[in-house]
PDB file of C-alpha atoms in Angstrom:
ATOM      1  CA  MET M 225     166.369  15.813  81.140  1.00 59.00           C
ATOM      2  CA  ARG M 226     162.777  14.495  79.724  1.00 68.00           C
ATOM      3  CA  SER M 227     162.588  13.540  76.289  1.00 80.00           C
ATOM      4  CA  ARG M 228     160.551  15.168  73.912  1.00 77.00           C
ATOM      5  CA  TRP M 229     157.835  12.497  73.827  1.00 74.00           C
ATOM      6  CA  ALA M 230     157.486  12.405  77.649  1.00 77.00           C
ATOM      7  CA  ARG M 231     157.460  16.056  78.044  1.00 77.00           C
ATOM      8  CA  GLN M 232     154.631  16.279  75.343  1.00 79.00           C
ATOM      9  CA  ARG M 233     152.235  13.484  77.451  1.00 79.00           C
ATOM     10  CA  TRP M 234     153.048  15.322  81.079  1.00 77.00           C
ATOM     11  CA  ALA M 235     151.943  18.236  78.877  1.00 80.00           C
ATOM     12  CA  ARG M 236     148.848  16.257  78.178  1.00 79.00           C
ATOM     13  CA  ARG M 237     148.203  15.128  81.164  1.00 78.00           C
ATOM     14  CA  ARG M 238     148.289  18.219  83.086  1.00 77.00           C
ATOM     15  CA  TRP M 239     146.244  19.248  80.738  1.00 70.00           C
ATOM     16  CA  ALA M 240     143.624  16.660  81.471  1.00 70.00           C
ATOM     17  CA  GLU M 241     143.754  17.291  84.905  1.00 71.00           C
ATOM     18  CA  ARG M 242     142.779  20.801  84.744  1.00 70.00           C
ATOM     19  CA  ARG M 243     140.003  19.868  82.134  1.00 62.00           C
ATOM     20  CA  TRP M 244     138.369  17.891  84.654  1.00 58.00           C
ATOM     21  CA  ALA M 245     138.676  19.762  87.299  1.00 59.00           C
ATOM     22  CA  GLY M 246     136.355  22.515  85.897  1.00 57.00           C
ATOM     23  CA  GLN M 247     139.765  24.769  85.117  1.00 52.00           C
ATOM     24  CA  GLN M 248     140.731  25.342  81.681  1.00 53.00           C
ATOM     25  CA  PRO M 249     144.638  26.485  81.444  1.00 55.00           C
ATOM     26  CA  ALA M 250     143.220  30.491  80.708  1.00 57.00           C
ATOM     27  CA  SER M 251     141.121  30.300  83.243  1.00 58.00           C
ATOM     28  CA  ARG M 252     142.798  32.124  85.995  1.00 61.00           C
ATOM     29  CA  ARG M 253     142.885  34.985  83.946  1.00 64.00           C
ATOM     30  CA  GLU M 254     139.042  35.087  83.182  1.00 66.00           C
ATOM     31  CA  ASP M 255     138.330  34.519  87.029  1.00 66.00           C
ATOM     32  CA  GLY M 256     134.986  36.620  88.380  1.00 69.00           C
ATOM     33  CA  SER M 257     134.437  37.892  84.525  1.00 75.00           C
ATOM     34  CA  VAL M 258     130.888  36.778  84.653  1.00 77.00           C
ATOM     35  CA  THR M 259     130.176  38.677  87.706  1.00 80.00           C
ATOM     36  CA  ALA M 260     132.311  42.058  86.177  1.00 82.00           C
ATOM     37  CA  GLU M 261     129.956  41.602  82.805  1.00 84.00           C
ATOM     38  CA  PHE M 262     126.830  40.786  85.018  1.00 85.00           C
ATOM     39  CA  ALA M 263     126.997  44.283  86.885  1.00 86.00           C
ATOM     40  CA  VAL M 264     127.468  45.986  83.566  1.00 87.00           C
ATOM     41  CA  VAL M 265     124.674  44.610  82.309  1.00 91.00           C
ATOM     42  CA  LEU M 266     122.502  44.276  85.333  1.00 93.00           C
ATOM     43  CA  PRO M 267     121.777  48.069  85.727  1.00 93.00           C
ATOM     44  CA  ALA M 268     120.676  48.311  81.731  1.00 93.00           C
ATOM     45  CA  VAL M 269     117.934  46.157  82.037  1.00 94.00           C
ATOM     46  CA  VAL M 270     116.433  47.393  85.126  1.00 94.00           C
ATOM     47  CA  LEU M 271     116.516  50.860  83.266  1.00 92.00           C
ATOM     48  CA  VAL M 272     114.834  49.537  80.830  1.00 93.00           C
ATOM     49  CA  LEU M 273     112.458  47.226  82.321  1.00 94.00           C
ATOM     50  CA  GLY M 274     111.565  50.483  84.642  1.00 91.00           C
ATOM     51  CA  CYS M 275     110.667  52.226  81.198  1.00 89.00           C
ATOM     52  CA  CYS M 276     108.689  49.544  80.021  1.00 92.00           C
ATOM     53  CA  LEU M 277     107.026  50.134  82.943  1.00 91.00           C
ATOM     54  CA  GLY M 278     106.437  53.710  82.919  1.00 90.00           C
ATOM     55  CA  ALA M 279     105.012  52.999  79.246  1.00 90.00           C
ATOM     56  CA  VAL M 280     102.618  50.571  80.519  1.00 93.00           C
ATOM     57  CA  GLN M 281     101.500  53.197  83.426  1.00 91.00           C
ATOM     58  CA  VAL M 282     101.268  56.011  80.774  1.00 91.00           C
ATOM     59  CA  VAL M 283      98.942  54.125  78.746  1.00 93.00           C
ATOM     60  CA  GLY M 284      96.958  53.192  80.944  1.00 93.00           C
ATOM     61  CA  GLN M 285      96.598  57.221  82.441  1.00 91.00           C
ATOM     62  CA  GLN M 286      95.330  57.873  78.610  1.00 93.00           C
ATOM     63  CA  VAL M 287      93.140  55.000  78.676  1.00 94.00           C
ATOM     64  CA  ARG M 288      91.273  56.764  81.961  1.00 93.00           C
ATOM     65  CA  MET M 289      91.519  60.091  80.039  1.00 94.00           C
ATOM     66  CA  THR M 290      89.856  59.284  76.979  1.00 94.00           C
ATOM     67  CA  ASN M 291      87.308  57.571  78.798  1.00 94.00           C
ATOM     68  CA  ALA M 292      86.737  60.502  81.285  1.00 93.00           C
ATOM     69  CA  ALA M 293      87.146  62.851  77.962  1.00 94.00           C
ATOM     70  CA  ALA M 294      83.752  60.438  76.423  1.00 94.00           C
ATOM     71  CA  ASP M 295      82.020  60.716  79.659  1.00 92.00           C
ATOM     72  CA  ALA M 296      82.429  64.557  79.692  1.00 93.00           C
ATOM     73  CA  ALA M 297      81.591  64.996  75.896  1.00 93.00           C
ATOM     74  CA  ARG M 298      78.414  63.084  76.694  1.00 92.00           C
ATOM     75  CA  SER M 299      77.137  65.141  79.304  1.00 91.00           C
ATOM     76  CA  LEU M 300      78.212  68.290  77.869  1.00 91.00           C
ATOM     77  CA  ALA M 301      75.869  66.548  74.708  1.00 91.00           C
ATOM     78  CA  ARG M 302      72.764  66.208  77.103  1.00 90.00           C
ATOM     79  CA  GLY M 303      72.914  69.938  78.475  1.00 87.00           C
ATOM     80  CA  ASP M 304      74.812  69.734  81.419  1.00 87.00           C
ATOM     81  CA  ASP M 305      76.705  72.294  82.131  1.00 87.00           C
ATOM     82  CA  ALA M 306      80.850  72.106  82.508  1.00 86.00           C
ATOM     83  CA  ALA M 307      80.892  72.372  86.071  1.00 86.00           C
ATOM     84  CA  ARG M 308      79.199  69.150  86.338  1.00 89.00           C
ATOM     85  CA  ALA M 309      80.550  68.010  83.017  1.00 87.00           C
ATOM     86  CA  GLY M 310      83.604  68.113  84.600  1.00 86.00           C
ATOM     87  CA  GLY M 311      83.304  66.550  88.298  1.00 86.00           C
ATOM     88  CA  PRO M 312      83.947  62.755  86.648  1.00 84.00           C
ATOM     89  CA  VAL M 313      86.798  64.353  84.982  1.00 87.00           C
ATOM     90  CA  ARG M 314      88.741  65.239  88.522  1.00 87.00           C
ATOM     91  CA  VAL M 315      87.431  62.032  90.481  1.00 88.00           C
ATOM     92  CA  ALA M 316      89.103  60.508  87.582  1.00 86.00           C
ATOM     93  CA  VAL M 317      92.166  61.907  86.556  1.00 87.00           C
ATOM     94  CA  PRO M 318      93.120  64.137  89.184  1.00 86.00           C
ATOM     95  CA  GLY M 319      95.385  67.216  87.835  1.00 87.00           C
ATOM     96  CA  ALA M 320      93.458  67.207  84.975  1.00 89.00           C
ATOM     97  CA  SER M 321      92.875  70.360  82.636  1.00 91.00           C
ATOM     98  CA  PHE M 322      89.241  70.123  81.032  1.00 91.00           C
ATOM     99  CA  THR M 323      88.275  72.135  78.704  1.00 91.00           C
ATOM    100  CA  SER M 324      84.859  72.144  76.228  1.00 91.00           C
ATOM    101  CA  GLU M 325      83.927  73.290  72.580  1.00 92.00           C
ATOM    102  CA  ARG M 326      81.388  73.404  70.203  1.00 91.00           C
ATOM    103  CA  ARG M 327      81.734  72.670  67.199  1.00 88.00           C
ATOM    104  CA  GLY M 328      78.653  72.676  64.559  1.00 89.00           C
ATOM    105  CA  GLU M 329      76.430  70.078  65.540  1.00 91.00           C
ATOM    106  CA  PHE M 330      78.898  68.275  68.166  1.00 93.00           C
ATOM    107  CA  VAL M 331      80.405  68.882  71.345  1.00 94.00           C
ATOM    108  CA  CYS M 332      84.063  68.192  72.388  1.00 93.00           C
ATOM    109  CA  ALA M 333      85.806  67.430  75.380  1.00 94.00           C
ATOM    110  CA  HIS M 334      89.248  68.345  75.833  1.00 95.00           C
ATOM    111  CA  LEU M 335      91.405  66.976  79.117  1.00 94.00           C
ATOM    112  CA  ALA M 336      95.227  67.492  79.272  1.00 94.00           C
ATOM    113  CA  ALA M 337      97.770  66.244  82.621  1.00 91.00           C
ATOM    114  CA  PRO M 338     101.415  65.517  82.768  1.00 90.00           C
ATOM    115  CA  SER M 339     102.182  62.010  82.948  1.00 87.00           C
ATOM    116  CA  THR M 340     102.211  60.508  86.209  1.00 83.00           C
ATOM    117  CA  PHE M 341     105.238  58.765  85.883  1.00 83.00           C
ATOM    118  CA  GLY M 342     107.959  60.368  87.048  1.00 80.00           C
ATOM    119  CA  PRO M 343     110.510  60.502  84.926  1.00 80.00           C
ATOM    120  CA  PHE M 344     108.276  60.381  82.020  1.00 79.00           C
ATOM    121  CA  ALA M 345     106.912  63.985  83.694  1.00 78.00           C
ATOM    122  CA  GLY M 346     110.086  64.805  84.261  1.00 81.00           C
ATOM    123  CA  LEU M 347     111.373  65.093  80.431  1.00 84.00           C
ATOM    124  CA  GLY M 348     107.789  66.723  79.759  1.00 84.00           C
ATOM    125  CA  LEU M 349     104.895  64.224  78.650  1.00 87.00           C
ATOM    126  CA  THR M 350     101.592  66.061  78.949  1.00 89.00           C
ATOM    127  CA  VAL M 351      98.868  63.448  78.334  1.00 91.00           C
ATOM    128  CA  GLU M 352      95.888  64.410  76.227  1.00 93.00           C
ATOM    129  CA  ALA M 353      92.779  62.920  75.066  1.00 94.00           C
ATOM    130  CA  GLU M 354      89.113  64.153  73.383  1.00 94.00           C
ATOM    131  CA  SER M 355      86.238  63.418  72.263  1.00 94.00           C
ATOM    132  CA  CYS M 356      83.480  64.471  70.812  1.00 94.00           C
ATOM    133  CA  ALA M 357      79.498  63.628  70.900  1.00 93.00           C
ATOM    134  CA  LEU M 358      76.006  64.769  68.621  1.00 92.00           C
ATOM    135  CA  ALA M 359      74.715  67.823  71.013  1.00 87.00           C
ATOM    136  CA  GLY M 360      71.424  67.328  71.994  1.00 79.00           C
ATOM    137  CA  GLY M 361      71.930  63.608  72.039  1.00 61.00           C
ATOM    138  CA  LEU M 362      70.860  61.026  74.902  1.00 56.00           C
TER     139      LEU M 362
END
């Protein structure tokens, strides 16, 4: 039978061997835990990145619609008819609805279109833009 001192010395040596071999005494219980955590986190990260990219796409659509609405309002203010003013709108934003109205001295163009990003369109997100121009202007 070993003495208490010999057992402690043997345990310290065994622990040091495992430590330097890259294995802590509890490491066998934790084998694969990093892989499991990565497998849980990866879909969430991909989902968040996908939503961020979709939001950027929707913002791009909003900018295109705002520019098209401004062009249409200027065209209507110069005296063009609604069909001619709506031509560039149909090219810039396919599928957008175009309406025009007079507000006193101003002529306004209003555009609305469903989101071009699939999941946002599925949720019913509609992108709208409106622009007004002084009637009779150049």
